[in-house]
Amino acid sequence: MVQLPRAQFRIAFFGTDRFSMYSLHKLHANLHGPSQSRIVRDLTIITPPDAPSQRGLQLRPCPVKSFALDHSIPVFQPTNPKTIRDWKPEFLSAPRPNSITLDSSIQTTERSSNHDDDNPDGGGDAIGDQNKKKQEHNTRGHAFDLAVVVSFRYLIPYHIISAFRLGGINVHPSLLPQFKGPAPIHHTILNGESTTGVSIIDLDPVSFDVGRVLDRCEVPIENPKAVRYPLLEDHLGHLGADRMMYVIQKMSDLNARLPGSTQDELPQPVNMVFARKISKQMHHLQFSQLSAVDVDRRFRALAHSHVFGVLDGIRVRLLDLAPCEDSSATQILSGIPGSAVFHTDAILVRCTDGSVVAIKELQMEGKRAVSAKDFFHGYQNKIKRAGVMDQSRIMEFQ
């Protein structure tokens, strides 16, 4: 029995953010790992152009580019920040005759006595040599074998995908076809899901997230009513990296693309949700328009990147909140939606359906973070200086 040589791929990694880093770490570790398990021969990185930092105009590299520079990995960037439709990447312009190697160190020939009788001249080795020559011939004319895309931002056009011998794969943190779109982890929390997963799909040059599904792994969400974005991103980042390596390993064993399934062939969700990009407006928690459940979900999905409320016309960052479980809260706070009072150790805010949210930590713009108690005392002093005699009056979030 002949075990075919394992293909080692030249891979171009397209990525940007922290979620991309989980998969990049896996590829880089394999590149420098034991030879008997190595499937990455060479690694090149492609990232979007450097973007201005949030606090100034200075351009800052994304996490993936920083990793590339720190580890002396070749990195390329398009010049157009909006599209790569017309980009002619220089890293694809110089094809090499043999873009993969075949790891002959793991090639083994196992013969029983029957095989020896059938192949007295060592036919198994001859077959292995023929397969090796065939695989090497198939790599000619391609500088790279595979594109791996993880949270890259751009739609990759056909002229780039077709330059890769085996096309490209994408790691998507949802159970496609549910949560197609740029923000699947956010919408998993916003939608109150109790299960999630990752899908490995091939690249489509026309639309995002519509490729054939090569692998799909479902997992439960631990404590779905409390999970926050950073924890879920970490869980799915590790899972996605593992499933990506599993798919690349299968491609390496076959030295070919995988068949996969169209998304129409997969189980369809009852309520299909498109994971649209998170708008700036969604970071504003308008209690008068949201239930306590929706406020809590938004907070858990978005607080890592800043959520705020507007209190008496002043923008306030909200650092710690949760639905109030105290049954007496609705009696304490009986005003209109958006009204708020301080009670015990929290600021209680009435939501649109009469439910209540408890805020325990806040931060005024330009000030340090404080507890709800300290915030309320400061608020009392402020309105006292403004000539308001009743410092216990109800606050109001707009």
Tab-separated table of C-alpha atoms in Angstrom:
chain	number	residue	atom	x	y	z
A	1	MET	CA	0.000	0.000	0.000
A	2	VAL	CA	1.374	3.397	-0.991
A	3	GLN	CA	0.855	6.517	1.113
A	4	LEU	CA	1.096	9.502	-1.184
A	5	PRO	CA	3.609	12.208	-0.297
A	6	ARG	CA	2.118	15.108	1.635
A	7	ALA	CA	2.012	18.413	-0.206
A	8	GLN	CA	3.538	21.446	1.483
A	9	PHE	CA	1.850	24.641	0.382
A	10	ARG	CA	3.005	28.160	-0.312
A	11	ILE	CA	0.247	30.147	1.405
A	12	ALA	CA	-0.754	33.803	1.144
A	13	PHE	CA	-2.649	34.921	4.244
A	14	PHE	CA	-5.138	37.790	3.899
A	15	GLY	CA	-6.119	39.273	7.276
A	16	THR	CA	-6.517	42.356	9.403
A	17	ASP	CA	-7.677	42.177	12.988
A	18	ARG	CA	-7.471	40.219	16.217
A	19	PHE	CA	-9.736	37.459	14.917
A	20	SER	CA	-7.350	36.976	11.994
A	21	MET	CA	-4.476	36.434	14.408
A	22	TYR	CA	-5.711	33.070	15.701
A	23	SER	CA	-5.435	31.508	12.255
A	24	LEU	CA	-2.188	33.312	11.446
A	25	HIS	CA	-0.574	31.955	14.611
A	26	LYS	CA	-1.554	28.407	13.579
A	27	LEU	CA	-0.076	28.765	10.105
A	28	HIS	CA	3.117	30.334	11.411
A	29	ALA	CA	3.514	27.615	14.062
A	30	ASN	CA	3.094	24.908	11.429
A	31	LEU	CA	5.646	26.581	9.165
A	32	HIS	CA	8.231	26.342	11.939
A	33	GLY	CA	7.001	23.070	13.421
A	34	PRO	CA	8.188	19.464	13.053
A	35	SER	CA	8.865	18.470	9.456
A	36	GLN	CA	6.719	15.338	9.656
A	37	SER	CA	3.583	17.426	10.303
A	38	ARG	CA	4.463	20.466	8.204
A	39	ILE	CA	1.994	21.505	5.518
A	40	VAL	CA	3.016	25.180	5.218
A	41	ARG	CA	6.157	25.596	3.151
A	42	ASP	CA	6.113	29.364	2.827
A	43	LEU	CA	3.974	32.193	4.182
A	44	THR	CA	3.270	35.655	2.783
A	45	ILE	CA	0.894	38.168	4.355
A	46	ILE	CA	-1.491	40.667	2.760
A	47	THR	CA	-3.230	43.350	4.831
A	48	PRO	CA	-5.266	46.496	4.108
A	49	PRO	CA	-3.434	49.841	4.001
A	50	ASP	CA	-2.444	51.339	7.348
A	51	ALA	CA	-5.290	53.359	8.840
A	52	PRO	CA	-5.300	56.471	11.067
A	53	SER	CA	-5.430	55.762	14.784
A	54	GLN	CA	-8.596	56.650	16.676
A	55	ARG	CA	-6.864	59.402	18.642
A	56	GLY	CA	-4.989	61.074	15.819
A	57	LEU	CA	-3.971	61.166	12.204
A	58	GLN	CA	-0.893	58.979	12.601
A	59	LEU	CA	-1.123	55.823	10.489
A	60	ARG	CA	-0.973	52.586	12.444
A	61	PRO	CA	-0.488	49.040	11.131
A	62	CYS	CA	-3.167	46.461	11.850
A	63	PRO	CA	-2.353	43.511	14.178
A	64	VAL	CA	-1.641	41.171	11.255
A	65	LYS	CA	0.903	43.559	9.700
A	66	SER	CA	2.564	44.107	13.074
A	67	PHE	CA	2.962	40.344	13.443
A	68	ALA	CA	4.459	40.103	9.961
A	69	LEU	CA	7.006	42.830	10.694
A	70	ASP	CA	7.915	41.335	14.075
A	71	HIS	CA	8.520	37.903	12.521
A	72	SER	CA	10.172	39.043	9.267
A	73	ILE	CA	7.343	37.692	7.114
A	74	PRO	CA	6.887	39.325	3.676
A	75	VAL	CA	3.881	41.643	3.797
A	76	PHE	CA	2.047	43.392	0.955
A	77	GLN	CA	-0.684	46.046	1.004
A	78	PRO	CA	-2.943	47.494	-1.699
A	79	THR	CA	-2.903	51.257	-2.084
A	80	ASN	CA	-6.660	51.756	-2.454
A	81	PRO	CA	-8.343	51.616	0.979
A	82	LYS	CA	-11.776	50.900	-0.523
A	83	THR	CA	-11.320	48.102	-3.065
A	84	ILE	CA	-8.789	45.715	-4.576
A	85	ARG	CA	-10.834	45.137	-7.725
A	86	ASP	CA	-8.084	46.524	-9.976
A	87	TRP	CA	-5.091	45.642	-7.797
A	88	LYS	CA	-2.285	43.730	-9.505
A	89	PRO	CA	-0.335	42.305	-6.548
A	90	GLU	CA	3.387	42.151	-7.157
A	91	PHE	CA	3.732	39.011	-5.056
A	92	LEU	CA	1.755	37.107	-7.721
A	93	SER	CA	3.709	38.452	-10.690
A	94	ALA	CA	6.664	36.056	-10.557
A	95	PRO	CA	5.427	32.456	-10.758
A	96	ARG	CA	7.854	29.722	-9.753
A	97	PRO	CA	8.083	26.357	-11.510
A	98	ASN	CA	7.599	24.240	-8.387
A	99	SER	CA	5.564	26.081	-5.807
A	100	ILE	CA	5.127	23.148	-3.444
A	101	THR	CA	7.356	20.453	-2.135
A	102	LEU	CA	6.303	16.916	-1.483
A	103	ASP	CA	7.447	15.599	1.858
A	104	SER	CA	9.003	12.293	0.860
A	105	SER	CA	10.091	11.662	4.436
A	106	ILE	CA	6.576	10.470	5.273
A	107	GLN	CA	6.166	8.429	2.114
A	108	THR	CA	5.901	4.773	3.106
A	109	THR	CA	5.299	1.575	1.188
A	110	GLU	CA	3.566	-1.256	2.991
A	111	ARG	CA	3.417	-4.615	1.233
A	112	SER	CA	1.836	-7.876	2.264
A	113	SER	CA	3.106	-11.145	0.780
A	114	ASN	CA	0.293	-10.929	-1.781
A	115	HIS	CA	1.473	-7.472	-2.881
A	116	ASP	CA	5.016	-8.800	-3.271
A	117	ASP	CA	3.718	-11.543	-5.559
A	118	ASP	CA	1.663	-9.089	-7.602
A	119	ASN	CA	4.480	-6.527	-7.898
A	120	PRO	CA	7.807	-8.400	-8.011
A	121	ASP	CA	9.604	-5.336	-9.385
A	122	GLY	CA	8.441	-2.918	-6.651
A	123	GLY	CA	5.380	-1.564	-8.456
A	124	GLY	CA	4.252	0.326	-5.335
A	125	ASP	CA	7.341	2.551	-5.432
A	126	ALA	CA	6.828	3.132	-9.144
A	127	ILE	CA	3.257	4.267	-8.501
A	128	GLY	CA	4.471	6.609	-5.769
A	129	ASP	CA	7.072	8.110	-8.111
A	130	GLN	CA	4.445	8.594	-10.822
A	131	ASN	CA	2.094	10.353	-8.392
A	132	LYS	CA	4.913	12.563	-7.151
A	133	LYS	CA	5.829	13.591	-10.706
A	134	LYS	CA	2.173	14.230	-11.513
A	135	GLN	CA	1.707	16.428	-8.436
A	136	GLU	CA	4.878	18.407	-9.136
A	137	HIS	CA	3.774	18.935	-12.741
A	138	ASN	CA	0.430	20.310	-11.535
A	139	THR	CA	2.145	23.068	-9.531
A	140	ARG	CA	3.982	24.683	-12.439
A	141	GLY	CA	2.996	28.250	-13.309
A	142	HIS	CA	1.758	29.239	-9.832
A	143	ALA	CA	3.689	31.321	-7.318
A	144	PHE	CA	1.294	30.236	-4.558
A	145	ASP	CA	-0.912	27.262	-3.894
A	146	LEU	CA	-3.561	28.593	-1.535
A	147	ALA	CA	-5.061	31.856	-0.305
A	148	VAL	CA	-6.298	31.833	3.288
A	149	VAL	CA	-8.645	34.714	4.094
A	150	VAL	CA	-9.716	35.616	7.629
A	151	SER	CA	-11.478	38.921	8.321
A	152	PHE	CA	-9.816	40.769	5.438
A	153	ARG	CA	-12.468	43.427	4.626
A	154	TYR	CA	-12.154	43.314	0.817
A	155	LEU	CA	-13.933	41.152	-1.738
A	156	ILE	CA	-11.112	39.327	-3.513
A	157	PRO	CA	-11.598	39.434	-7.310
A	158	TYR	CA	-11.301	36.546	-9.732
A	159	HIS	CA	-7.930	37.579	-11.183
A	160	ILE	CA	-6.364	37.186	-7.733
A	161	ILE	CA	-8.196	34.003	-6.670
A	162	SER	CA	-7.370	32.297	-9.972
A	163	ALA	CA	-3.661	32.985	-9.466
A	164	PHE	CA	-3.656	30.410	-6.659
A	165	ARG	CA	-3.358	26.796	-7.760
A	166	LEU	CA	-6.000	25.627	-5.269
A	167	GLY	CA	-7.968	28.861	-5.046
A	168	GLY	CA	-8.728	30.179	-1.580
A	169	ILE	CA	-10.545	29.418	1.654
A	170	ASN	CA	-12.203	31.698	4.177
A	171	VAL	CA	-12.751	31.261	7.930
A	172	HIS	CA	-16.203	32.612	8.862
A	173	PRO	CA	-17.308	32.650	12.539
A	174	SER	CA	-20.891	31.479	12.117
A	175	LEU	CA	-22.889	28.487	10.963
A	176	LEU	CA	-23.485	29.572	7.398
A	177	PRO	CA	-25.842	30.409	5.819
A	178	GLN	CA	-26.908	32.066	9.093
A	179	PHE	CA	-25.137	35.361	9.864
A	180	LYS	CA	-23.583	36.030	6.498
A	181	GLY	CA	-21.995	39.445	6.624
A	182	PRO	CA	-19.166	41.395	8.238
A	183	ALA	CA	-20.207	41.138	11.916
A	184	PRO	CA	-21.324	37.549	12.675
A	185	ILE	CA	-19.985	37.403	16.252
A	186	HIS	CA	-21.742	40.637	17.207
A	187	HIS	CA	-25.033	39.442	15.761
A	188	THR	CA	-24.754	36.046	17.434
A	189	ILE	CA	-24.918	37.900	20.760
A	190	LEU	CA	-27.452	40.491	19.582
A	191	ASN	CA	-29.743	37.692	18.421
A	192	GLY	CA	-29.511	35.829	21.742
A	193	GLU	CA	-28.181	32.598	20.211
A	194	SER	CA	-27.376	29.608	22.421
A	195	THR	CA	-25.233	27.848	19.805
A	196	THR	CA	-22.652	29.094	17.352
A	197	GLY	CA	-19.814	27.729	15.255
A	198	VAL	CA	-17.445	28.301	12.363
A	199	SER	CA	-17.628	27.570	8.653
A	200	ILE	CA	-14.693	27.108	6.294
A	201	ILE	CA	-15.757	28.056	2.775
A	202	ASP	CA	-14.066	28.540	-0.559
A	203	LEU	CA	-13.730	32.037	-1.980
A	204	ASP	CA	-16.309	33.475	-4.337
A	205	PRO	CA	-15.162	36.409	-6.516
A	206	VAL	CA	-18.661	37.909	-6.802
A	207	SER	CA	-20.125	37.951	-3.275
A	208	PHE	CA	-19.023	37.626	0.334
A	209	ASP	CA	-19.795	34.470	2.342
A	210	VAL	CA	-21.528	32.480	-0.416
A	211	GLY	CA	-18.845	29.922	-1.255
A	212	ARG	CA	-19.127	26.164	-0.949
A	213	VAL	CA	-18.851	24.993	2.651
A	214	LEU	CA	-15.817	22.751	3.109
A	215	ASP	CA	-16.201	22.321	6.865
A	216	ARG	CA	-18.777	23.398	9.437
A	217	CYS	CA	-18.493	22.933	13.202
A	218	GLU	CA	-21.282	23.737	15.684
A	219	VAL	CA	-20.648	24.368	19.396
A	220	PRO	CA	-22.823	25.482	22.334
A	221	ILE	CA	-22.327	28.914	23.868
A	222	GLU	CA	-21.529	28.629	27.548
A	223	ASN	CA	-23.803	30.931	29.551
A	224	PRO	CA	-25.364	32.581	26.468
A	225	LYS	CA	-27.169	35.215	28.573
A	226	ALA	CA	-23.881	36.545	29.925
A	227	VAL	CA	-21.247	35.924	27.230
A	228	ARG	CA	-19.433	39.015	25.979
A	229	TYR	CA	-17.814	39.646	22.626
A	230	PRO	CA	-14.132	39.210	23.617
A	231	LEU	CA	-14.776	35.772	25.137
A	232	LEU	CA	-16.869	34.557	22.202
A	233	GLU	CA	-14.347	35.927	19.705
A	234	ASP	CA	-11.565	34.075	21.518
A	235	HIS	CA	-13.520	30.816	21.510
A	236	LEU	CA	-14.430	31.056	17.822
A	237	GLY	CA	-10.966	32.295	16.888
A	238	HIS	CA	-9.344	29.161	18.293
A	239	LEU	CA	-12.043	26.928	16.821
A	240	GLY	CA	-11.769	28.573	13.405
A	241	ALA	CA	-7.987	28.200	13.378
A	242	ASP	CA	-8.259	24.507	14.243
A	243	ARG	CA	-10.859	23.839	11.535
A	244	MET	CA	-8.827	25.827	9.006
A	245	MET	CA	-5.807	23.608	9.661
A	246	TYR	CA	-8.026	20.527	9.389
A	247	VAL	CA	-9.213	21.618	5.933
A	248	ILE	CA	-5.702	22.507	4.746
A	249	GLN	CA	-4.486	19.123	6.004
A	250	LYS	CA	-7.149	17.374	3.918
A	251	MET	CA	-6.186	19.449	0.889
A	252	SER	CA	-2.544	18.573	1.522
A	253	ASP	CA	-3.294	14.856	1.717
A	254	LEU	CA	-5.195	15.001	-1.585
A	255	ASN	CA	-3.088	17.783	-3.126
A	256	ALA	CA	-6.365	19.067	-4.518
A	257	ARG	CA	-9.377	21.223	-3.773
A	258	LEU	CA	-12.153	19.789	-1.629
A	259	PRO	CA	-15.674	19.297	-3.041
A	260	GLY	CA	-17.740	20.901	-0.264
A	261	SER	CA	-21.481	21.607	-0.218
A	262	THR	CA	-23.452	24.531	-1.545
A	263	GLN	CA	-25.107	26.559	1.184
A	264	ASP	CA	-28.527	25.683	-0.222
A	265	GLU	CA	-27.791	22.058	0.666
A	266	LEU	CA	-27.230	22.887	4.344
A	267	PRO	CA	-29.866	23.196	7.101
A	268	GLN	CA	-31.592	26.551	6.706
A	269	PRO	CA	-32.323	28.735	9.766
A	270	VAL	CA	-35.946	29.523	10.525
A	271	ASN	CA	-35.181	33.238	10.797
A	272	MET	CA	-32.312	34.151	8.488
A	273	VAL	CA	-30.258	37.090	9.822
A	274	PHE	CA	-27.746	39.073	7.794
A	275	ALA	CA	-24.882	40.183	10.051
A	276	ARG	CA	-24.687	43.749	8.814
A	277	LYS	CA	-21.841	46.048	9.797
A	278	ILE	CA	-22.232	47.594	13.235
A	279	SER	CA	-23.118	51.256	12.806
A	280	LYS	CA	-21.979	54.062	15.086
A	281	GLN	CA	-25.604	54.610	16.073
A	282	MET	CA	-25.816	51.129	17.591
A	283	HIS	CA	-23.214	52.129	20.183
A	284	HIS	CA	-25.696	54.678	21.549
A	285	LEU	CA	-27.932	52.849	24.030
A	286	GLN	CA	-31.272	54.620	23.810
A	287	PHE	CA	-33.131	53.143	26.755
A	288	SER	CA	-36.419	54.702	25.695
A	289	GLN	CA	-36.361	52.609	22.507
A	290	LEU	CA	-34.936	49.304	23.777
A	291	SER	CA	-35.964	46.619	26.247
A	292	ALA	CA	-33.629	45.652	29.091
A	293	VAL	CA	-32.854	42.403	27.249
A	294	ASP	CA	-31.872	44.297	24.091
A	295	VAL	CA	-29.797	46.817	26.058
A	296	ASP	CA	-27.958	43.963	27.749
A	297	ARG	CA	-27.285	42.177	24.453
A	298	ARG	CA	-25.977	45.353	22.843
A	299	PHE	CA	-23.759	46.016	25.811
A	300	ARG	CA	-22.276	42.506	25.744
A	301	ALA	CA	-21.766	42.664	21.977
A	302	LEU	CA	-20.334	46.190	21.764
A	303	ALA	CA	-18.980	47.369	25.132
A	304	HIS	CA	-15.433	46.246	24.282
A	305	SER	CA	-15.399	48.984	21.654
A	306	HIS	CA	-17.349	51.625	23.607
A	307	VAL	CA	-21.083	52.051	24.273
A	308	PHE	CA	-22.633	55.186	25.688
A	309	GLY	CA	-25.794	56.872	26.842
A	310	VAL	CA	-26.729	60.548	26.785
A	311	LEU	CA	-27.686	61.820	30.230
A	312	ASP	CA	-29.258	65.270	30.367
A	313	GLY	CA	-27.495	66.100	27.103
A	314	ILE	CA	-24.088	64.808	28.230
A	315	ARG	CA	-22.474	61.743	26.656
A	316	VAL	CA	-21.618	59.101	29.263
A	317	ARG	CA	-19.678	55.907	28.590
A	318	LEU	CA	-21.352	52.852	30.141
A	319	LEU	CA	-18.833	50.371	31.565
A	320	ASP	CA	-20.913	47.905	33.567
A	321	LEU	CA	-24.621	47.179	33.318
A	322	ALA	CA	-27.103	44.318	33.418
A	323	PRO	CA	-30.857	43.783	33.552
A	324	CYS	CA	-32.144	44.476	37.054
A	325	GLU	CA	-33.452	41.328	38.726
A	326	ASP	CA	-34.951	43.229	41.697
A	327	SER	CA	-38.726	42.926	41.394
A	328	SER	CA	-39.207	46.177	43.308
A	329	ALA	CA	-37.229	48.145	40.724
A	330	THR	CA	-40.281	48.838	38.581
A	331	GLN	CA	-41.998	50.368	41.626
A	332	ILE	CA	-38.963	52.461	42.520
A	333	LEU	CA	-38.714	53.688	38.948
A	334	SER	CA	-42.150	54.365	37.517
A	335	GLY	CA	-41.332	57.256	35.203
A	336	ILE	CA	-41.211	57.385	31.431
A	337	PRO	CA	-38.753	55.186	29.469
A	338	GLY	CA	-35.265	56.651	29.793
A	339	SER	CA	-35.821	57.998	33.302
A	340	ALA	CA	-33.240	56.978	35.914
A	341	VAL	CA	-32.696	57.054	39.686
A	342	PHE	CA	-29.877	56.019	41.991
A	343	HIS	CA	-30.782	53.080	44.245
A	344	THR	CA	-28.446	51.149	46.589
A	345	ASP	CA	-25.308	50.771	44.429
A	346	ALA	CA	-26.625	51.290	40.908
A	347	ILE	CA	-28.333	53.764	38.634
A	348	LEU	CA	-31.609	52.184	37.563
A	349	VAL	CA	-32.884	53.092	34.097
A	350	ARG	CA	-36.377	52.364	32.826
A	351	CYS	CA	-36.539	50.817	29.343
A	352	THR	CA	-39.233	50.956	26.691
A	353	ASP	CA	-41.225	47.933	27.890
A	354	GLY	CA	-41.090	48.880	31.570
A	355	SER	CA	-38.117	46.623	32.282
A	356	VAL	CA	-35.158	48.065	34.176
A	357	VAL	CA	-31.388	48.094	33.662
A	358	ALA	CA	-28.903	48.590	36.513
A	359	ILE	CA	-25.761	50.608	35.661
A	360	LYS	CA	-22.876	50.139	38.110
A	361	GLU	CA	-19.946	51.903	36.440
A	362	LEU	CA	-19.796	54.962	34.180
A	363	GLN	CA	-17.356	57.451	32.725
A	364	MET	CA	-17.918	61.044	31.690
A	365	GLU	CA	-16.011	62.251	28.632
A	366	GLY	CA	-12.527	63.299	29.691
A	367	LYS	CA	-12.990	61.923	33.222
A	368	ARG	CA	-11.962	58.731	34.987
A	369	ALA	CA	-14.291	55.758	35.403
A	370	VAL	CA	-16.350	55.846	38.616
A	371	SER	CA	-18.920	53.726	40.420
A	372	ALA	CA	-22.593	54.552	40.094
A	373	LYS	CA	-22.571	55.874	43.666
A	374	ASP	CA	-19.680	58.270	43.046
A	375	PHE	CA	-21.188	59.305	39.738
A	376	PHE	CA	-24.512	60.147	41.370
A	377	HIS	CA	-22.858	62.174	44.131
A	378	GLY	CA	-20.988	64.150	41.469
A	379	TYR	CA	-24.227	64.602	39.553
A	380	GLN	CA	-25.950	65.922	42.686
A	381	ASN	CA	-23.195	68.474	43.250
A	382	LYS	CA	-23.370	69.567	39.625
A	383	ILE	CA	-27.089	70.276	39.627
A	384	LYS	CA	-26.792	71.934	43.050
A	385	ARG	CA	-24.255	74.366	41.615
A	386	ALA	CA	-26.699	74.942	38.770
A	387	GLY	CA	-29.282	76.128	41.317
A	388	VAL	CA	-31.514	73.040	41.325
A	389	MET	CA	-32.678	72.547	44.902
A	390	ASP	CA	-34.132	69.035	44.577
A	391	GLN	CA	-30.987	66.935	44.115
A	392	SER	CA	-32.984	63.685	44.318
A	393	ARG	CA	-34.842	64.431	41.111
A	394	ILE	CA	-35.077	61.775	38.417
A	395	MET	CA	-32.334	61.793	35.810
A	396	GLU	CA	-33.147	61.191	32.170
A	397	PHE	CA	-31.262	59.350	29.431
A	398	GLN	CA	-32.015	60.498	25.887
